[in-house]
């Protein structure tokens, strides 16, 4: 039952980690977050044809879940400003991909709801009326109570539900443990380590996945990982999370996501290629959709400004502004950031 | 004496690895390979002013060694085609930085010699006549015998010497063990795991560093790491090598190096910042020298073509050609590469 994950065969280095974790690669679930996290860089204005190409590629690649967007509250966010995938209604999902033949098994559909930004009592309808399979509840630790109420509601409506702990690098170990405890008692199918600031090193990701796994895996739940690429560690952190026991892995096409972006979906597919997952459809997507999107001026991906906010464990907003302004005075940017690395505060 | 390296404090995850390795961070040595590996993308044509700025920044950052270039054989490589740092004579080093006041402690100076491409009997003079401190002998496994002869010669001339095992991902474990055995018996101060193809994952790097360390550390020698960024793992692999016991760490300014480039020096300095090393001078270098160099058309850094040669464990030459031709038909590129990941063949 215990199977070494090491690509180097004997797995001697990893054996000691693996005694207490589930580690069957068949349990891996890849989620494509291109539209949801990528939408943060273009206010969720995607062409329907683009959405269908992502859907088609995910189906052909064997990606398990495709996240279409947020279900934000239209009383808080203006539909004049934001594209429809900021709100991701059941109707818009159906109208865009409902009749679209992907020529095989389609990915399951997920949406994300932010605590405090979703009118869930009115906007989340019973699963039987919805094309959505999974609803991911994104929260900071200080709103865990409300997050758990949303999790319960979503579960009662019949959906799969996860809880995604954002900006995890910003909290102390006791705070994180307490949040994990709440999630382990809840009806989530899994809980995510979310490195919103791209601040964590692989060693820290492994330790956090272990910390999540201690309570979650014995409760029959999965650990997930959502990485950002500020320090060019998003892919490495994702596969190191896998090695430490995570099974829900987020990627996005060509890494499209806020700021420095996410783990490249094609890197993840390449890592598993030949077994359940297939790389080629994601390569086509990079060529035909993602590079053209960048050429049209949509901005994401690693640069030195994002490196600095990751290094200093800060929200990327100052780096997003610097990138927009083509400001490359990195010393000045660094001077304005706190100089002491504070990822995972207590440790 | 055993000190956990984990930034997460207790280091429980890492303890089992660390029982047999030296792990005092004071032993870390950072080497800047900008001119040497970066020279592979511009045939070593660097302005003297650029070289001095790199030297000044390395001094201010606390970088331990700066590699000025290769000492290639002028009978094999034309000085008409290549810049002087392909040959890196003692005279050229002296003329460029000999009288240059860096305002503090200058980095030690290293050069690289490739087995079969250096007329070492004629071109390496006694250390007493040279500004060079360290000579790094780069070799493939099939030329280990000649590499060891060069190592002996360089050592007898009075230099520090290392052996850098290129394309390590291309060999079987018994081949690597035999090569490490030869290096452990030699007068090298250290031996490098060189992931020339950018093909290794962190888990593999850790295992290779352990394999090197088993024989080298007990012989009083260091393990080094030189990473390429084809799969965006260069920085992660470098700090994971550190966690596994490596102490000689290569970086280059803004990652400048062949193909996808190297571990970003500024990422490495940021990781250690505040102790022996300082980030700010490297940030200035990115702003004032490296981004302008890229803007002038010198090409290096991650793209999907390099990802594919890394994934398939191949030399980056096809990806370099595709990048030059702006060819983004990644499916076709992938079709022409072997599909089975073969890094570290026997395992």
PDB file of N, CA and C in Angstrom, chain A residues 171-222:
ATOM      1  N   UNK A 171       0.267  33.445   8.526  1.00  0.00           N
ATOM      2  CA  UNK A 171      -0.282  33.082   9.830  1.00  0.00           C
ATOM      3  C   UNK A 171       0.715  32.301  10.672  1.00  0.00           C
ATOM      4  N   UNK A 172       0.395  32.235  11.940  1.00  0.00           N
ATOM      5  CA  UNK A 172       1.247  31.452  12.842  1.00  0.00           C
ATOM      6  C   UNK A 172       0.833  29.984  12.793  1.00  0.00           C
ATOM      7  N   UNK A 173       1.732  29.141  13.217  1.00  0.00           N
ATOM      8  CA  UNK A 173       1.454  27.715  13.212  1.00  0.00           C
ATOM      9  C   UNK A 173       0.232  27.347  14.062  1.00  0.00           C
ATOM     10  N   UNK A 174       0.066  27.887  15.275  1.00  0.00           N
ATOM     11  CA  UNK A 174      -1.157  27.562  16.033  1.00  0.00           C
ATOM     12  C   UNK A 174      -2.428  28.013  15.307  1.00  0.00           C
ATOM     13  N   UNK A 175      -2.378  29.181  14.657  1.00  0.00           N
ATOM     14  CA  UNK A 175      -3.546  29.626  13.892  1.00  0.00           C
ATOM     15  C   UNK A 175      -3.873  28.636  12.777  1.00  0.00           C
ATOM     16  N   UNK A 176      -2.836  28.192  12.086  1.00  0.00           N
ATOM     17  CA  UNK A 176      -3.058  27.273  10.971  1.00  0.00           C
ATOM     18  C   UNK A 176      -3.604  25.940  11.482  1.00  0.00           C
ATOM     19  N   UNK A 177      -3.029  25.459  12.574  1.00  0.00           N
ATOM     20  CA  UNK A 177      -3.494  24.178  13.130  1.00  0.00           C
ATOM     21  C   UNK A 177      -4.970  24.233  13.513  1.00  0.00           C
ATOM     22  N   UNK A 178      -5.354  25.344  14.105  1.00  0.00           N
ATOM     23  CA  UNK A 178      -6.750  25.515  14.515  1.00  0.00           C
ATOM     24  C   UNK A 178      -7.666  25.543  13.281  1.00  0.00           C
ATOM     25  N   UNK A 179      -7.249  26.235  12.248  1.00  0.00           N
ATOM     26  CA  UNK A 179      -8.053  26.279  11.016  1.00  0.00           C
ATOM     27  C   UNK A 179      -8.158  24.887  10.389  1.00  0.00           C
ATOM     28  N   UNK A 180      -7.043  24.148  10.386  1.00  0.00           N
ATOM     29  CA  UNK A 180      -7.052  22.796   9.819  1.00  0.00           C
ATOM     30  C   UNK A 180      -7.996  21.910  10.630  1.00  0.00           C
ATOM     31  N   UNK A 181      -7.995  22.112  11.942  1.00  0.00           N
ATOM     32  CA  UNK A 181      -8.893  21.337  12.799  1.00  0.00           C
ATOM     33  C   UNK A 181     -10.352  21.572  12.411  1.00  0.00           C
ATOM     34  N   UNK A 182     -10.699  22.838  12.188  1.00  0.00           N
ATOM     35  CA  UNK A 182     -12.078  23.164  11.785  1.00  0.00           C
ATOM     36  C   UNK A 182     -12.422  22.514  10.447  1.00  0.00           C
ATOM     37  N   UNK A 183     -11.483  22.560   9.516  1.00  0.00           N
ATOM     38  CA  UNK A 183     -11.745  21.979   8.195  1.00  0.00           C
ATOM     39  C   UNK A 183     -11.880  20.462   8.289  1.00  0.00           C
ATOM     40  N   UNK A 184     -11.072  19.856   9.164  1.00  0.00           N
ATOM     41  CA  UNK A 184     -11.110  18.396   9.300  1.00  0.00           C
ATOM     42  C   UNK A 184     -12.451  17.914   9.862  1.00  0.00           C
ATOM     43  N   UNK A 185     -13.103  18.770  10.657  1.00  0.00           N
ATOM     44  CA  UNK A 185     -14.418  18.435  11.228  1.00  0.00           C
ATOM     45  C   UNK A 185     -15.566  18.723  10.263  1.00  0.00           C
ATOM     46  N   UNK A 186     -15.293  19.403   9.186  1.00  0.00           N
ATOM     47  CA  UNK A 186     -16.338  19.892   8.277  1.00  0.00           C
ATOM     48  C   UNK A 186     -16.584  18.883   7.152  1.00  0.00           C
ATOM     49  N   UNK A 187     -17.615  19.105   6.344  1.00  0.00           N
ATOM     50  CA  UNK A 187     -17.870  18.167   5.234  1.00  0.00           C
ATOM     51  C   UNK A 187     -17.034  18.416   3.978  1.00  0.00           C
ATOM     52  N   UNK A 188     -15.920  19.117   4.060  1.00  0.00           N
ATOM     53  CA  UNK A 188     -15.081  19.316   2.860  1.00  0.00           C
ATOM     54  C   UNK A 188     -14.521  17.975   2.375  1.00  0.00           C
ATOM     55  N   UNK A 189     -14.288  17.888   1.056  1.00  0.00           N
ATOM     56  CA  UNK A 189     -13.557  16.722   0.536  1.00  0.00           C
ATOM     57  C   UNK A 189     -12.050  16.958   0.619  1.00  0.00           C
ATOM     58  N   UNK A 190     -11.670  18.232   0.758  1.00  0.00           N
ATOM     59  CA  UNK A 190     -10.250  18.546   0.870  1.00  0.00           C
ATOM     60  C   UNK A 190     -10.032  19.975   1.296  1.00  0.00           C
ATOM     61  N   UNK A 191      -8.812  20.279   1.704  1.00  0.00           N
ATOM     62  CA  UNK A 191      -8.458  21.640   2.121  1.00  0.00           C
ATOM     63  C   UNK A 191      -7.121  21.996   1.476  1.00  0.00           C
ATOM     64  N   UNK A 192      -7.023  23.234   1.010  1.00  0.00           N
ATOM     65  CA  UNK A 192      -5.853  23.667   0.245  1.00  0.00           C
ATOM     66  C   UNK A 192      -4.910  24.557   1.038  1.00  0.00           C
ATOM     67  N   UNK A 193      -3.628  24.267   0.888  1.00  0.00           N
ATOM     68  CA  UNK A 193      -2.554  25.192   1.232  1.00  0.00           C
ATOM     69  C   UNK A 193      -2.476  26.188   0.066  1.00  0.00           C
ATOM     70  N   UNK A 194      -2.807  27.452   0.315  1.00  0.00           N
ATOM     71  CA  UNK A 194      -2.785  28.457  -0.752  1.00  0.00           C
ATOM     72  C   UNK A 194      -1.675  29.471  -0.476  1.00  0.00           C
ATOM     73  N   UNK A 195      -0.632  29.412  -1.298  1.00  0.00           N
ATOM     74  CA  UNK A 195       0.515  30.312  -1.142  1.00  0.00           C
ATOM     75  C   UNK A 195       0.268  31.563  -1.978  1.00  0.00           C
ATOM     76  N   UNK A 196      -0.694  32.388  -1.519  1.00  0.00           N
ATOM     77  CA  UNK A 196      -1.150  33.535  -2.323  1.00  0.00           C
ATOM     78  C   UNK A 196      -0.022  34.485  -2.694  1.00  0.00           C
ATOM     79  N   UNK A 197       0.972  34.599  -1.823  1.00  0.00           N
ATOM     80  CA  UNK A 197       2.044  35.569  -2.056  1.00  0.00           C
ATOM     81  C   UNK A 197       3.252  34.956  -2.760  1.00  0.00           C
ATOM     82  N   UNK A 198       3.194  33.673  -3.058  1.00  0.00           N
ATOM     83  CA  UNK A 198       4.342  33.022  -3.704  1.00  0.00           C
ATOM     84  C   UNK A 198       5.584  33.133  -2.838  1.00  0.00           C
ATOM     85  N   UNK A 199       5.356  32.954  -1.556  1.00  0.00           N
ATOM     86  CA  UNK A 199       6.396  33.252  -0.586  1.00  0.00           C
ATOM     87  C   UNK A 199       7.088  32.006  -0.041  1.00  0.00           C
ATOM     88  N   UNK A 200       6.483  30.850  -0.241  1.00  0.00           N
ATOM     89  CA  UNK A 200       6.989  29.641   0.410  1.00  0.00           C
ATOM     90  C   UNK A 200       8.066  28.937  -0.414  1.00  0.00           C
ATOM     91  N   UNK A 201       9.027  28.363   0.300  1.00  0.00           N
ATOM     92  CA  UNK A 201      10.033  27.487  -0.295  1.00  0.00           C
ATOM     93  C   UNK A 201       9.539  26.040  -0.228  1.00  0.00           C
ATOM     94  N   UNK A 202      10.112  25.164  -1.056  1.00  0.00           N
ATOM     95  CA  UNK A 202       9.652  23.767  -1.039  1.00  0.00           C
ATOM     96  C   UNK A 202       9.656  23.146   0.357  1.00  0.00           C
ATOM     97  N   UNK A 203      10.693  23.411   1.136  1.00  0.00           N
ATOM     98  CA  UNK A 203      10.776  22.826   2.482  1.00  0.00           C
ATOM     99  C   UNK A 203       9.584  23.240   3.344  1.00  0.00           C
ATOM    100  N   UNK A 204       9.125  24.485   3.176  1.00  0.00           N
ATOM    101  CA  UNK A 204       7.988  24.973   3.952  1.00  0.00           C
ATOM    102  C   UNK A 204       6.676  24.371   3.459  1.00  0.00           C
ATOM    103  N   UNK A 205       6.587  24.219   2.126  1.00  0.00           N
ATOM    104  CA  UNK A 205       5.386  23.602   1.568  1.00  0.00           C
ATOM    105  C   UNK A 205       5.234  22.177   2.088  1.00  0.00           C
ATOM    106  N   UNK A 206       6.340  21.439   2.085  1.00  0.00           N
ATOM    107  CA  UNK A 206       6.262  20.057   2.584  1.00  0.00           C
ATOM    108  C   UNK A 206       5.793  20.036   4.033  1.00  0.00           C
ATOM    109  N   UNK A 207       6.338  20.953   4.817  1.00  0.00           N
ATOM    110  CA  UNK A 207       5.977  20.954   6.236  1.00  0.00           C
ATOM    111  C   UNK A 207       4.503  21.347   6.426  1.00  0.00           C
ATOM    112  N   UNK A 208       4.031  22.297   5.652  1.00  0.00           N
ATOM    113  CA  UNK A 208       2.618  22.684   5.761  1.00  0.00           C
ATOM    114  C   UNK A 208       1.694  21.572   5.279  1.00  0.00           C
ATOM    115  N   UNK A 209       2.084  20.890   4.207  1.00  0.00           N
ATOM    116  CA  UNK A 209       1.245  19.784   3.721  1.00  0.00           C
ATOM    117  C   UNK A 209       1.177  18.689   4.779  1.00  0.00           C
ATOM    118  N   UNK A 210       2.291  18.429   5.431  1.00  0.00           N
ATOM    119  CA  UNK A 210       2.284  17.457   6.524  1.00  0.00           C
ATOM    120  C   UNK A 210       1.354  17.907   7.639  1.00  0.00           C
ATOM    121  N   UNK A 211       1.453  19.180   7.968  1.00  0.00           N
ATOM    122  CA  UNK A 211       0.625  19.724   9.039  1.00  0.00           C
ATOM    123  C   UNK A 211      -0.866  19.608   8.684  1.00  0.00           C
ATOM    124  N   UNK A 212      -1.229  19.933   7.461  1.00  0.00           N
ATOM    125  CA  UNK A 212      -2.611  19.750   7.005  1.00  0.00           C
ATOM    126  C   UNK A 212      -2.971  18.261   7.035  1.00  0.00           C
ATOM    127  N   UNK A 213      -2.058  17.448   6.497  1.00  0.00           N
ATOM    128  CA  UNK A 213      -2.359  16.029   6.326  1.00  0.00           C
ATOM    129  C   UNK A 213      -2.577  15.294   7.633  1.00  0.00           C
ATOM    130  N   UNK A 214      -1.848  15.692   8.658  1.00  0.00           N
ATOM    131  CA  UNK A 214      -1.980  15.023   9.965  1.00  0.00           C
ATOM    132  C   UNK A 214      -3.428  14.918  10.415  1.00  0.00           C
ATOM    133  N   UNK A 215      -4.174  16.010  10.241  1.00  0.00           N
ATOM    134  CA  UNK A 215      -5.563  15.999  10.692  1.00  0.00           C
ATOM    135  C   UNK A 215      -6.529  15.604   9.583  1.00  0.00           C
ATOM    136  N   UNK A 216      -6.205  15.977   8.348  1.00  0.00           N
ATOM    137  CA  UNK A 216      -7.177  15.798   7.265  1.00  0.00           C
ATOM    138  C   UNK A 216      -7.209  14.381   6.712  1.00  0.00           C
ATOM    139  N   UNK A 217      -6.022  13.785   6.527  1.00  0.00           N
ATOM    140  CA  UNK A 217      -5.985  12.486   5.855  1.00  0.00           C
ATOM    141  C   UNK A 217      -6.655  11.420   6.713  1.00  0.00           C
ATOM    142  N   UNK A 218      -6.426  11.491   8.026  1.00  0.00           N
ATOM    143  CA  UNK A 218      -7.085  10.510   8.897  1.00  0.00           C
ATOM    144  C   UNK A 218      -8.596  10.730   8.942  1.00  0.00           C
ATOM    145  N   UNK A 219      -9.045  11.936   8.588  1.00  0.00           N
ATOM    146  CA  UNK A 219     -10.480  12.212   8.516  1.00  0.00           C
ATOM    147  C   UNK A 219     -11.036  11.892   7.129  1.00  0.00           C
ATOM    148  N   UNK A 220     -10.193  11.275   6.276  1.00  0.00           N
ATOM    149  CA  UNK A 220     -10.664  10.859   4.952  1.00  0.00           C
ATOM    150  C   UNK A 220     -10.733  11.987   3.937  1.00  0.00           C
ATOM    151  N   UNK A 221     -10.008  13.058   4.201  1.00  0.00           N
ATOM    152  CA  UNK A 221     -10.038  14.219   3.303  1.00  0.00           C
ATOM    153  C   UNK A 221      -8.681  14.404   2.633  1.00  0.00           C
ATOM    154  N   UNK A 222      -8.673  15.157   1.560  1.00  0.00           N
ATOM    155  CA  UNK A 222      -7.437  15.382   0.819  1.00  0.00           C
ATOM    156  C   UNK A 222      -6.802  16.716   1.191  1.00  0.00           C
TER     157      UNK A 222
END
